[in-house]
Amino acid sequence: MNSKQQLRKLYLSKRMELSPEEYQSGNDKLLGHFEKIDLEGIKCIHLFLPMLERREPDTFLIISWLKQNYPAIRLAFSKSDFATTSMQHFLDDEHLEIDSNDFGIPEPIAGTIIDVTEIDMVIVPLLAFDKQGYRVGYGKGFYDRFMAQCKPGTQFIGLSFFEPVDTIEDSNEYDVRLHKCLTTQTLWAFS
């Protein structure tokens, strides 16, 4: 069985079993694949801020690379509202302040809020994904709701240390598919 609940448990465990060397090497490989993505026409990229102690992909490497190589691309990060299961999006500018919330998630606490329609690409957190481009997150639906609000043409790109499963059996109409997913081995593209 490949239910979201089973995959969530399995891949959380697999991620925590990565040695420090495997984790660092995996992050370096993800960055190497990201560097090959065509960013033509991209003006604003939304990235999740990683919970490094939970061995999430280290997006700080991508953020640093983007700032160095594409300084004109604006970066944005989100703050989750657990009462409404919605997100606000903040620009990475001189007004941005970041702190960890009660769940240990680094997120903006002050800054310049932007509208979701300004975002051209979303780097999406996930625990597992399948060969159709569906993903398993932490189970609250924040990113599916956020991605459903994005303008047509916004690119959704996942990051995973592991290759996909064949299918997530309980995907549903509220699940938003990825366009691409980077793994340590390759870049998966979904039509």
PDB file of C-alpha atoms in Angstrom:
ATOM      1  CA  MET A   1       0.000   0.000   0.000  1.00  0.00           C
ATOM      2  CA  ASN A   2       1.172   3.483  -0.863  1.00  0.00           C
ATOM      3  CA  SER A   3      -1.240   5.641   1.104  1.00  0.00           C
ATOM      4  CA  LYS A   4      -0.187   9.165   2.060  1.00  0.00           C
ATOM      5  CA  GLN A   5      -0.121   8.200   5.734  1.00  0.00           C
ATOM      6  CA  GLN A   6       2.125   5.175   5.109  1.00  0.00           C
ATOM      7  CA  LEU A   7       4.438   7.113   2.770  1.00  0.00           C
ATOM      8  CA  ARG A   8       4.636  10.045   5.192  1.00  0.00           C
ATOM      9  CA  LYS A   9       5.786   7.754   8.006  1.00  0.00           C
ATOM     10  CA  LEU A  10       8.209   5.782   5.807  1.00  0.00           C
ATOM     11  CA  TYR A  11       9.888   8.799   4.185  1.00  0.00           C
ATOM     12  CA  LEU A  12      10.148  10.811   7.406  1.00  0.00           C
ATOM     13  CA  SER A  13      12.026   7.825   8.791  1.00  0.00           C
ATOM     14  CA  LYS A  14      14.195   7.402   5.669  1.00  0.00           C
ATOM     15  CA  ARG A  15      15.140  11.069   5.758  1.00  0.00           C
ATOM     16  CA  MET A  16      16.125  10.928   9.428  1.00  0.00           C
ATOM     17  CA  GLU A  17      18.297   7.864   8.695  1.00  0.00           C
ATOM     18  CA  LEU A  18      20.481   9.841   6.268  1.00  0.00           C
ATOM     19  CA  SER A  19      23.990  10.215   7.651  1.00  0.00           C
ATOM     20  CA  PRO A  20      25.378  13.766   7.880  1.00  0.00           C
ATOM     21  CA  GLU A  21      27.536  12.971   4.823  1.00  0.00           C
ATOM     22  CA  GLU A  22      24.564  11.611   2.824  1.00  0.00           C
ATOM     23  CA  TYR A  23      22.488  14.652   3.804  1.00  0.00           C
ATOM     24  CA  GLN A  24      25.208  17.108   2.706  1.00  0.00           C
ATOM     25  CA  SER A  25      25.902  15.211  -0.507  1.00  0.00           C
ATOM     26  CA  GLY A  26      22.162  15.041  -1.274  1.00  0.00           C
ATOM     27  CA  ASN A  27      21.789  18.793  -0.792  1.00  0.00           C
ATOM     28  CA  ASP A  28      24.754  19.459  -3.077  1.00  0.00           C
ATOM     29  CA  LYS A  29      23.220  17.227  -5.769  1.00  0.00           C
ATOM     30  CA  LEU A  30      19.814  18.932  -5.472  1.00  0.00           C
ATOM     31  CA  LEU A  31      21.505  22.312  -5.924  1.00  0.00           C
ATOM     32  CA  GLY A  32      23.387  20.979  -8.960  1.00  0.00           C
ATOM     33  CA  HIS A  33      20.097  19.910 -10.586  1.00  0.00           C
ATOM     34  CA  PHE A  34      18.415  23.197  -9.665  1.00  0.00           C
ATOM     35  CA  GLU A  35      21.232  25.124 -11.369  1.00  0.00           C
ATOM     36  CA  LYS A  36      20.160  23.526 -14.683  1.00  0.00           C
ATOM     37  CA  ILE A  37      16.542  24.742 -14.500  1.00  0.00           C
ATOM     38  CA  ASP A  38      15.572  27.361 -17.093  1.00  0.00           C
ATOM     39  CA  LEU A  39      14.763  30.563 -15.191  1.00  0.00           C
ATOM     40  CA  GLU A  40      13.984  32.615 -18.305  1.00  0.00           C
ATOM     41  CA  GLY A  41      11.042  34.910 -17.552  1.00  0.00           C
ATOM     42  CA  ILE A  42      10.996  34.057 -13.826  1.00  0.00           C
ATOM     43  CA  LYS A  43      10.683  37.227 -11.734  1.00  0.00           C
ATOM     44  CA  CYS A  44       9.694  35.814  -8.323  1.00  0.00           C
ATOM     45  CA  ILE A  45      10.443  32.415  -6.739  1.00  0.00           C
ATOM     46  CA  HIS A  46       8.761  31.187  -3.576  1.00  0.00           C
ATOM     47  CA  LEU A  47      10.919  28.850  -1.470  1.00  0.00           C
ATOM     48  CA  PHE A  48      10.208  27.019   1.764  1.00  0.00           C
ATOM     49  CA  LEU A  49      12.625  27.628   4.611  1.00  0.00           C
ATOM     50  CA  PRO A  50      13.952  24.240   5.757  1.00  0.00           C
ATOM     51  CA  MET A  51      13.685  22.589   9.130  1.00  0.00           C
ATOM     52  CA  LEU A  52      17.267  21.350   9.049  1.00  0.00           C
ATOM     53  CA  GLU A  53      16.837  19.212  12.181  1.00  0.00           C
ATOM     54  CA  ARG A  54      14.121  17.274  10.284  1.00  0.00           C
ATOM     55  CA  ARG A  55      16.539  16.856   7.381  1.00  0.00           C
ATOM     56  CA  GLU A  56      14.455  18.824   4.919  1.00  0.00           C
ATOM     57  CA  PRO A  57      16.313  19.745   1.730  1.00  0.00           C
ATOM     58  CA  ASP A  58      18.528  22.734   2.510  1.00  0.00           C
ATOM     59  CA  THR A  59      16.951  25.474   0.417  1.00  0.00           C
ATOM     60  CA  PHE A  60      19.398  27.993   1.918  1.00  0.00           C
ATOM     61  CA  LEU A  61      21.899  26.650  -0.661  1.00  0.00           C
ATOM     62  CA  ILE A  62      19.467  27.448  -3.488  1.00  0.00           C
ATOM     63  CA  ILE A  63      18.640  30.841  -1.980  1.00  0.00           C
ATOM     64  CA  SER A  64      22.337  31.737  -1.798  1.00  0.00           C
ATOM     65  CA  TRP A  65      22.950  30.528  -5.370  1.00  0.00           C
ATOM     66  CA  LEU A  66      19.979  32.531  -6.687  1.00  0.00           C
ATOM     67  CA  LYS A  67      21.112  35.709  -4.916  1.00  0.00           C
ATOM     68  CA  GLN A  68      24.584  35.336  -6.392  1.00  0.00           C
ATOM     69  CA  ASN A  69      23.604  34.327  -9.940  1.00  0.00           C
ATOM     70  CA  TYR A  70      20.135  35.878 -10.422  1.00  0.00           C
ATOM     71  CA  PRO A  71      20.002  38.962  -8.171  1.00  0.00           C
ATOM     72  CA  ALA A  72      17.074  40.412 -10.175  1.00  0.00           C
ATOM     73  CA  ILE A  73      14.799  37.473  -9.263  1.00  0.00           C
ATOM     74  CA  ARG A  74      12.802  38.311  -6.155  1.00  0.00           C
ATOM     75  CA  LEU A  75      12.529  35.616  -3.491  1.00  0.00           C
ATOM     76  CA  ALA A  76       9.540  35.015  -1.228  1.00  0.00           C
ATOM     77  CA  PHE A  77       8.873  32.902   1.862  1.00  0.00           C
ATOM     78  CA  SER A  78       5.611  32.012   3.557  1.00  0.00           C
ATOM     79  CA  LYS A  79       4.095  32.212   7.003  1.00  0.00           C
ATOM     80  CA  SER A  80       1.462  29.603   7.815  1.00  0.00           C
ATOM     81  CA  ASP A  81      -1.721  30.421   9.697  1.00  0.00           C
ATOM     82  CA  PHE A  82      -2.745  27.164  11.376  1.00  0.00           C
ATOM     83  CA  ALA A  83      -6.155  28.564  12.403  1.00  0.00           C
ATOM     84  CA  THR A  84      -7.195  29.192   8.789  1.00  0.00           C
ATOM     85  CA  THR A  85      -4.732  26.754   7.109  1.00  0.00           C
ATOM     86  CA  SER A  86      -3.691  29.603   4.834  1.00  0.00           C
ATOM     87  CA  MET A  87      -0.367  31.229   4.031  1.00  0.00           C
ATOM     88  CA  GLN A  88       0.927  34.782   3.672  1.00  0.00           C
ATOM     89  CA  HIS A  89       3.920  35.440   1.429  1.00  0.00           C
ATOM     90  CA  PHE A  90       6.782  37.806   2.271  1.00  0.00           C
ATOM     91  CA  LEU A  91       9.514  39.205   0.045  1.00  0.00           C
ATOM     92  CA  ASP A  92      13.133  38.609   0.975  1.00  0.00           C
ATOM     93  CA  ASP A  93      13.994  42.285   1.342  1.00  0.00           C
ATOM     94  CA  GLU A  94      15.412  44.644   3.967  1.00  0.00           C
ATOM     95  CA  HIS A  95      12.140  44.495   5.975  1.00  0.00           C
ATOM     96  CA  LEU A  96      12.104  40.700   6.337  1.00  0.00           C
ATOM     97  CA  GLU A  97      12.426  39.218   9.824  1.00  0.00           C
ATOM     98  CA  ILE A  98      12.484  35.437  10.331  1.00  0.00           C
ATOM     99  CA  ASP A  99      11.969  33.365  13.462  1.00  0.00           C
ATOM    100  CA  SER A 100      10.889  29.794  14.222  1.00  0.00           C
ATOM    101  CA  ASN A 101       7.229  29.196  15.036  1.00  0.00           C
ATOM    102  CA  ASP A 102       5.884  26.835  17.723  1.00  0.00           C
ATOM    103  CA  PHE A 103       6.440  23.867  15.373  1.00  0.00           C
ATOM    104  CA  GLY A 104      10.087  24.751  14.731  1.00  0.00           C
ATOM    105  CA  ILE A 105       9.365  26.026  11.217  1.00  0.00           C
ATOM    106  CA  PRO A 106      11.440  29.086  10.247  1.00  0.00           C
ATOM    107  CA  GLU A 107       9.088  31.708   8.841  1.00  0.00           C
ATOM    108  CA  PRO A 108       8.680  35.458   8.418  1.00  0.00           C
ATOM    109  CA  ILE A 109       7.391  37.387  11.422  1.00  0.00           C
ATOM    110  CA  ALA A 110       7.573  40.802   9.712  1.00  0.00           C
ATOM    111  CA  GLY A 111       8.211  42.146   6.248  1.00  0.00           C
ATOM    112  CA  THR A 112       6.717  43.086   2.906  1.00  0.00           C
ATOM    113  CA  ILE A 113       3.675  40.961   2.029  1.00  0.00           C
ATOM    114  CA  ILE A 114       3.186  40.117  -1.645  1.00  0.00           C
ATOM    115  CA  ASP A 115       0.200  38.720  -3.488  1.00  0.00           C
ATOM    116  CA  VAL A 116       0.277  35.105  -4.637  1.00  0.00           C
ATOM    117  CA  THR A 117      -0.191  36.283  -8.246  1.00  0.00           C
ATOM    118  CA  GLU A 118       3.323  37.791  -8.206  1.00  0.00           C
ATOM    119  CA  ILE A 119       4.927  34.342  -7.819  1.00  0.00           C
ATOM    120  CA  ASP A 120       6.224  32.586 -10.971  1.00  0.00           C
ATOM    121  CA  MET A 121       7.812  29.483  -9.430  1.00  0.00           C
ATOM    122  CA  VAL A 122       7.243  27.588  -6.188  1.00  0.00           C
ATOM    123  CA  ILE A 123       9.850  25.285  -4.645  1.00  0.00           C
ATOM    124  CA  VAL A 124       7.591  22.809  -2.884  1.00  0.00           C
ATOM    125  CA  PRO A 125       8.401  20.780   0.243  1.00  0.00           C
ATOM    126  CA  LEU A 126       7.492  17.096   0.202  1.00  0.00           C
ATOM    127  CA  LEU A 127       8.191  13.781   1.859  1.00  0.00           C
ATOM    128  CA  ALA A 128       7.497  11.542  -1.145  1.00  0.00           C
ATOM    129  CA  PHE A 129       6.193  11.871  -4.694  1.00  0.00           C
ATOM    130  CA  ASP A 130       4.964   9.586  -7.440  1.00  0.00           C
ATOM    131  CA  LYS A 131       5.619   9.171 -11.150  1.00  0.00           C
ATOM    132  CA  GLN A 132       2.520  11.246 -11.992  1.00  0.00           C
ATOM    133  CA  GLY A 133       3.812  14.306 -10.099  1.00  0.00           C
ATOM    134  CA  TYR A 134       1.633  13.994  -7.004  1.00  0.00           C
ATOM    135  CA  ARG A 135       3.314  14.584  -3.655  1.00  0.00           C
ATOM    136  CA  VAL A 136       2.959  13.707   0.000  1.00  0.00           C
ATOM    137  CA  GLY A 137       3.523  16.610   2.369  1.00  0.00           C
ATOM    138  CA  TYR A 138       3.003  16.835   6.096  1.00  0.00           C
ATOM    139  CA  GLY A 139      -0.747  16.433   5.705  1.00  0.00           C
ATOM    140  CA  LYS A 140      -2.227  19.853   6.444  1.00  0.00           C
ATOM    141  CA  GLY A 141      -2.812  20.888   2.814  1.00  0.00           C
ATOM    142  CA  PHE A 142      -1.125  24.303   3.091  1.00  0.00           C
ATOM    143  CA  TYR A 143       0.803  23.962  -0.156  1.00  0.00           C
ATOM    144  CA  ASP A 144      -2.049  22.425  -2.164  1.00  0.00           C
ATOM    145  CA  ARG A 145      -4.282  25.367  -1.212  1.00  0.00           C
ATOM    146  CA  PHE A 146      -1.467  27.840  -1.969  1.00  0.00           C
ATOM    147  CA  MET A 147      -0.644  26.279  -5.356  1.00  0.00           C
ATOM    148  CA  ALA A 148      -4.345  26.240  -6.311  1.00  0.00           C
ATOM    149  CA  GLN A 149      -4.329  30.052  -5.843  1.00  0.00           C
ATOM    150  CA  CYS A 150      -1.300  30.637  -8.076  1.00  0.00           C
ATOM    151  CA  LYS A 151      -1.735  32.183 -11.509  1.00  0.00           C
ATOM    152  CA  PRO A 152      -1.785  29.875 -14.563  1.00  0.00           C
ATOM    153  CA  GLY A 153       1.736  29.061 -15.732  1.00  0.00           C
ATOM    154  CA  THR A 154       3.304  29.134 -12.260  1.00  0.00           C
ATOM    155  CA  GLN A 155       5.862  26.320 -12.066  1.00  0.00           C
ATOM    156  CA  PHE A 156       5.761  23.914  -9.112  1.00  0.00           C
ATOM    157  CA  ILE A 157       9.065  22.147  -8.402  1.00  0.00           C
ATOM    158  CA  GLY A 158       9.588  19.595  -5.638  1.00  0.00           C
ATOM    159  CA  LEU A 159      12.836  18.602  -3.933  1.00  0.00           C
ATOM    160  CA  SER A 160      13.402  15.015  -2.792  1.00  0.00           C
ATOM    161  CA  PHE A 161      16.366  12.987  -1.598  1.00  0.00           C
ATOM    162  CA  PHE A 162      14.587   9.883  -2.897  1.00  0.00           C
ATOM    163  CA  GLU A 163      13.206   8.626  -6.200  1.00  0.00           C
ATOM    164  CA  PRO A 164       9.421   8.457  -6.749  1.00  0.00           C
ATOM    165  CA  VAL A 165       7.042   5.668  -5.832  1.00  0.00           C
ATOM    166  CA  ASP A 166       4.911   4.326  -8.695  1.00  0.00           C
ATOM    167  CA  THR A 167       1.690   5.879  -7.433  1.00  0.00           C
ATOM    168  CA  ILE A 168       0.184   7.496  -4.353  1.00  0.00           C
ATOM    169  CA  GLU A 169      -3.007   5.513  -3.963  1.00  0.00           C
ATOM    170  CA  ASP A 170      -5.136   8.104  -2.198  1.00  0.00           C
ATOM    171  CA  SER A 171      -4.369  11.192  -4.292  1.00  0.00           C
ATOM    172  CA  ASN A 172      -7.515  13.234  -4.833  1.00  0.00           C
ATOM    173  CA  GLU A 173      -8.918  16.214  -6.743  1.00  0.00           C
ATOM    174  CA  TYR A 174      -7.514  18.674  -4.178  1.00  0.00           C
ATOM    175  CA  ASP A 175      -3.928  17.519  -4.714  1.00  0.00           C
ATOM    176  CA  VAL A 176      -2.010  19.838  -7.040  1.00  0.00           C
ATOM    177  CA  ARG A 177       0.553  18.127  -9.245  1.00  0.00           C
ATOM    178  CA  LEU A 178       4.165  19.199  -9.529  1.00  0.00           C
ATOM    179  CA  HIS A 179       5.609  20.212 -12.891  1.00  0.00           C
ATOM    180  CA  LYS A 180       9.042  18.913 -11.927  1.00  0.00           C
ATOM    181  CA  CYS A 181      10.758  17.208  -9.036  1.00  0.00           C
ATOM    182  CA  LEU A 182      14.494  17.258  -8.430  1.00  0.00           C
ATOM    183  CA  THR A 183      16.059  14.242  -6.774  1.00  0.00           C
ATOM    184  CA  THR A 184      19.667  13.497  -5.946  1.00  0.00           C
ATOM    185  CA  GLN A 185      19.807  11.402  -9.128  1.00  0.00           C
ATOM    186  CA  THR A 186      17.824  13.306 -11.734  1.00  0.00           C
ATOM    187  CA  LEU A 187      15.152  15.845 -12.667  1.00  0.00           C
ATOM    188  CA  TRP A 188      11.669  14.408 -13.139  1.00  0.00           C
ATOM    189  CA  ALA A 189       9.292  16.321 -15.448  1.00  0.00           C
ATOM    190  CA  PHE A 190       5.557  15.701 -15.499  1.00  0.00           C
ATOM    191  CA  SER A 191       3.231  16.616 -18.360  1.00  0.00           C
TER     192      SER A 191
END
